[in-house]
XYZ file of C-alpha atoms in Angstrom:
324
model
C -7.661 -14.040 -4.393
C -8.197 -14.411 -8.163
C -8.373 -17.913 -9.573
C -5.639 -18.890 -12.020
C -8.084 -18.672 -14.944
C -8.879 -14.999 -14.305
C -5.498 -13.806 -13.062
C -3.843 -10.879 -14.778
C -0.125 -11.033 -15.533
C 2.574 -8.422 -15.989
C 5.154 -8.852 -18.753
C 7.825 -10.267 -16.460
C 5.312 -12.726 -14.973
C 4.845 -14.504 -18.324
C 6.961 -17.552 -17.284
C 4.510 -18.140 -14.432
C 1.534 -17.796 -16.764
C 3.033 -20.336 -19.167
C 3.470 -22.846 -16.336
C -0.069 -22.307 -15.057
C -1.429 -22.812 -18.585
C 0.552 -26.047 -18.812
C -0.938 -27.217 -15.496
C -4.451 -26.577 -16.805
C -3.730 -28.505 -20.009
C -2.322 -31.407 -17.989
C -5.441 -31.512 -15.799
C -7.663 -31.475 -18.886
C -5.608 -34.322 -20.360
C -6.121 -36.299 -17.153
C -9.898 -35.920 -17.401
C -9.987 -36.949 -21.045
C -7.584 -39.904 -20.896
C -8.242 -40.980 -17.272
C -4.462 -41.326 -16.878
C -3.068 -40.242 -13.510
C -0.779 -37.274 -14.164
C -0.783 -35.960 -10.597
C 3.013 -36.308 -10.303
C 3.487 -34.160 -13.404
C 1.071 -31.547 -12.019
C 2.925 -31.515 -8.690
C 6.235 -30.977 -10.496
C 4.769 -28.069 -12.450
C 3.315 -26.514 -9.291
C 6.715 -26.778 -7.643
C 8.218 -25.072 -10.663
C 5.650 -22.271 -10.349
C 6.721 -21.706 -6.731
C 10.396 -21.673 -7.720
C 9.742 -19.259 -10.586
C 7.837 -16.884 -8.313
C 10.739 -16.916 -5.867
C 13.262 -16.352 -8.660
C 11.311 -13.412 -10.066
C 11.025 -11.818 -6.599
C 14.797 -11.991 -6.062
C 15.614 -10.201 -9.317
C 13.070 -7.387 -9.493
C 14.155 -3.990 -10.788
C 12.878 -0.756 -9.236
C 10.456 -0.266 -12.113
C 9.124 -3.828 -11.770
C 8.402 -3.185 -8.094
C 6.466 -0.088 -9.139
C 4.488 -2.282 -11.524
C 3.818 -4.832 -8.779
C 2.550 -2.098 -6.463
C -0.078 -1.319 -9.125
C -0.922 -4.925 -9.981
C -4.679 -5.140 -10.669
C -4.949 -8.298 -8.549
C -3.150 -6.759 -5.568
C -5.117 -6.566 -2.273
C -6.399 -3.122 -1.352
C -7.320 -1.530 1.977
C -10.708 -3.221 2.372
C -9.174 -6.645 1.703
C -6.552 -6.140 4.414
C -9.229 -4.933 6.838
C -11.328 -8.013 6.035
C -8.423 -10.434 6.576
C -6.739 -8.764 9.570
C -9.598 -7.443 11.706
C -13.010 -8.252 13.108
C -16.127 -6.183 13.838
C -15.235 -3.514 11.282
C -17.703 -0.623 11.296
C -17.133 1.768 8.400
C -17.767 5.463 9.030
C -18.646 7.973 6.333
C -18.403 11.648 5.446
C -16.392 14.690 6.469
C -19.437 16.493 7.952
C -18.865 19.323 5.502
C -19.040 18.381 1.801
C -19.735 14.680 1.218
C -18.367 11.167 1.637
C -15.217 10.579 -0.428
C -15.221 6.977 -1.668
C -11.456 7.054 -2.278
C -10.836 7.318 1.481
C -12.332 4.683 3.774
C -12.115 4.062 7.491
C -13.776 2.980 10.692
C -13.382 1.186 13.995
C -12.293 -2.449 13.995
C -10.896 -5.065 16.371
C -7.266 -6.132 15.873
C -6.176 -9.000 18.121
C -8.767 -7.992 20.698
C -7.857 -4.294 20.619
C -10.136 -1.647 19.134
C -8.372 0.495 16.538
C -9.292 3.145 14.004
C -8.160 1.971 10.579
C -8.086 4.398 7.645
C -6.853 4.029 4.083
C -7.184 4.823 0.406
C -9.293 2.328 -1.508
C -8.948 1.507 -5.204
C -11.469 -0.474 -7.197
C -11.239 -4.058 -8.430
C -12.925 -3.364 -11.786
C -13.570 -0.395 -14.067
C -16.856 0.631 -12.445
C -15.445 0.427 -8.926
C -12.259 2.249 -9.932
C -14.380 5.132 -11.170
C -16.422 5.082 -7.958
C -13.230 5.169 -5.867
C -11.595 7.741 -8.177
C -8.643 5.344 -8.606
C -7.657 5.876 -4.959
C -7.146 9.626 -5.413
C -8.846 11.451 -2.561
C -10.397 14.909 -2.722
C -10.054 17.420 0.152
C -13.162 15.966 1.785
C -11.395 12.599 1.868
C -8.519 14.002 3.917
C -10.933 15.919 6.142
C -12.887 12.702 6.619
C -9.655 10.931 7.606
C -8.844 13.698 10.097
C -12.343 13.519 11.575
C -11.883 9.791 12.166
C -8.436 10.324 13.715
C -9.856 12.917 16.105
C -12.680 10.499 16.954
C -10.101 7.811 17.751
C -8.203 10.294 19.916
C -11.397 11.140 21.802
C -11.872 7.484 22.762
C -8.129 6.812 23.183
C -7.899 4.266 20.358
C -4.797 3.735 18.173
C -4.861 4.876 14.542
C -3.649 2.683 11.661
C -3.439 4.112 8.135
C -3.013 2.052 4.960
C -1.573 4.141 2.119
C -2.209 3.263 -1.530
C -2.598 6.214 -3.854
C -1.051 7.614 -7.047
C -1.546 11.026 -5.431
C -4.245 13.358 -4.189
C -6.829 14.187 -6.869
C -5.419 17.085 -8.957
C -8.725 18.326 -10.388
C -9.856 21.948 -10.440
C -12.708 21.295 -8.000
C -10.270 19.726 -5.530
C -8.075 22.812 -5.646
C -11.119 25.054 -5.223
C -12.075 23.179 -2.056
C -8.553 23.456 -0.600
C -6.647 20.274 -1.427
C -3.292 21.636 -0.268
C -4.716 23.052 2.956
C -6.469 19.772 3.784
C -3.258 17.749 3.391
C -1.190 20.310 5.318
C -3.768 20.329 8.119
C -3.624 16.542 8.360
C 0.177 16.546 8.601
C 0.023 19.179 11.340
C -2.704 17.407 13.319
C -1.201 13.928 12.964
C 2.037 15.208 14.510
C 0.025 16.173 17.599
C -2.309 13.186 17.982
C -2.155 11.828 21.517
C -2.807 8.225 20.466
C -0.469 5.769 18.743
C -0.309 6.175 14.963
C 1.025 3.486 12.606
C 1.246 4.087 8.845
C 1.831 1.426 6.193
C 2.361 1.853 2.443
C 0.526 -1.156 0.978
C 0.767 -0.116 -2.686
C 1.574 3.261 -4.201
C 2.805 6.037 -1.921
C 2.901 9.155 -4.039
C 3.378 12.774 -3.079
C 1.120 14.678 -0.682
C -1.624 12.157 -1.323
C 0.371 9.691 0.773
C 1.651 12.230 3.315
C -1.923 13.309 4.085
C -2.338 10.124 6.133
C 1.362 9.242 6.425
C 2.633 10.832 9.650
C 3.005 8.267 12.413
C 5.027 6.879 15.298
C 5.906 3.992 13.007
C 5.946 4.028 9.201
C 6.277 0.710 7.369
C 6.299 -0.335 3.725
C 5.160 -3.586 2.182
C 8.036 -5.185 0.287
C 6.887 -4.419 -3.272
C 5.708 -0.841 -2.841
C 7.115 2.627 -3.506
C 7.127 5.927 -1.653
C 8.298 9.204 -3.153
C 7.373 12.757 -4.051
C 6.334 11.975 -7.635
C 5.560 8.980 -9.831
C 8.288 7.780 -12.229
C 6.125 8.679 -15.231
C 5.545 12.256 -14.114
C 9.189 12.635 -13.126
C 10.192 11.446 -16.588
C 7.788 13.907 -18.186
C 9.205 16.845 -16.223
C 12.890 16.015 -16.670
C 12.934 14.500 -20.166
C 9.618 15.754 -21.620
C 8.612 12.149 -22.268
C 7.328 9.048 -20.406
C 9.969 6.970 -22.188
C 12.447 7.445 -19.336
C 10.167 6.192 -16.547
C 12.400 3.171 -15.874
C 15.427 5.437 -15.424
C 13.358 7.802 -13.286
C 12.309 4.918 -11.016
C 15.959 4.070 -10.432
C 17.000 7.675 -9.815
C 14.153 8.379 -7.377
C 15.325 5.577 -5.022
C 11.684 4.893 -4.242
C 11.663 1.212 -3.207
C 11.166 -0.066 0.335
C 14.810 -1.125 0.658
C 16.039 2.355 -0.296
C 13.560 4.084 1.998
C 14.741 1.857 4.816
C 18.397 2.688 4.083
C 17.619 6.406 4.173
C 15.850 6.041 7.526
C 12.556 7.343 6.165
C 10.631 4.248 7.265
C 10.876 1.976 10.298
C 10.747 -1.396 8.587
C 9.693 -3.537 5.637
C 6.802 -5.986 5.742
C 7.668 -9.090 3.665
C 5.310 -10.244 0.939
C 4.697 -13.744 -0.446
C 7.003 -14.845 -3.287
C 5.994 -12.996 -6.437
C 4.045 -10.294 -4.610
C 1.037 -9.837 -2.319
C -1.387 -10.627 -5.158
C -0.338 -14.315 -5.068
C -1.408 -14.945 -1.485
C -3.704 -12.453 0.244
C -3.822 -14.435 3.486
C -0.036 -14.535 3.925
C 0.355 -10.852 3.022
C -2.332 -9.877 5.553
C -0.860 -12.167 8.222
C 2.611 -10.617 7.809
C 1.170 -7.117 8.041
C -0.969 -7.995 11.053
C 2.049 -9.361 12.921
C 3.945 -6.135 12.276
C 1.017 -3.986 13.441
C 0.454 -5.984 16.628
C 4.154 -5.818 17.481
C 4.259 -2.042 16.918
C 1.128 -1.464 19.007
C 2.654 -3.386 21.914
C 5.710 -1.133 21.760
C 3.739 2.120 21.519
C 0.754 1.578 23.828
C 2.640 1.803 27.180
C 4.097 5.215 26.306
C 2.645 8.444 27.651
C 0.847 10.618 25.051
C 3.297 13.498 25.327
C 6.225 11.122 24.951
C 4.725 9.758 21.723
C 4.178 13.272 20.375
C 7.723 14.390 21.221
C 9.261 11.286 19.657
C 7.099 11.673 16.543
C 8.109 15.312 16.063
C 11.755 14.449 16.661
C 11.579 11.519 14.231
C 10.286 13.596 11.310
C 12.458 16.611 12.141
C 15.604 14.511 11.689
C 14.657 13.124 8.265
C 16.914 13.928 5.338
C 20.570 14.787 5.079
C 22.469 17.693 3.618
C 25.877 19.308 3.306
C 26.738 22.858 4.245
C 29.177 24.831 2.091
C 31.029 27.774 3.546
């Protein structure tokens, strides 16, 4: 977790930044004057906690989108590190190459071996370029499918962590069959004999998310979004400008609470006050508890029962009206 001195802040987090700066100044004053100001520091720290809680309670849809993209937010590898043991990363799709935007491997979760797969973003400019900003190519989705089939072979549950602005839209990705790779994954995930749990831990955009998003249980972290298109791109299509992205975020109904109301997800994983980037350990602990609970519910079921329930679950999504 970033130290206060190197934290990055969004516009609406400025009150927290001001308080943290004041705490640092107070500590420096203590060192210079040798006057005990610990009570004042404690009061300021309490105010930081209250401000974080206040900000969390009053977030707009667009602010939650911003939080999902926060540069200090934990990514897939961080959750794997904090939730699991004995993680062994596996590489390559056995066809083209290893896609660094998609990671996965076997790990131990509360004593149970699982296959955990997810999109990985980078923590700095060089790593973001290496990971292609979490946007997988076709080989990334084929790699994910290979790992799922490997888990099925050894009868191990599959957990996917979704965090992507979308599948990579480049020409070379289309040439190698981006759409086919995502469609194949959706088809195969419907028919996997093992338990499948999907969690949106950041951005959940378009087919890039759906490519590893079909499961017996689908959860969202509290400050994440899940929809067919990003607010910026929606704004560009509808209004020919990014200026309406805030309005687009509201109209898309993309937050975890809205997804839960629509019945498109099975639950919301709470985050620490202010967002997951303030406390990695608590965010990972909350997610781990949800995963362990879901695995206990799913493991006793027969494979065909899981498949039938999964197909039925996704077949019933959405609502419509018929006009005669």
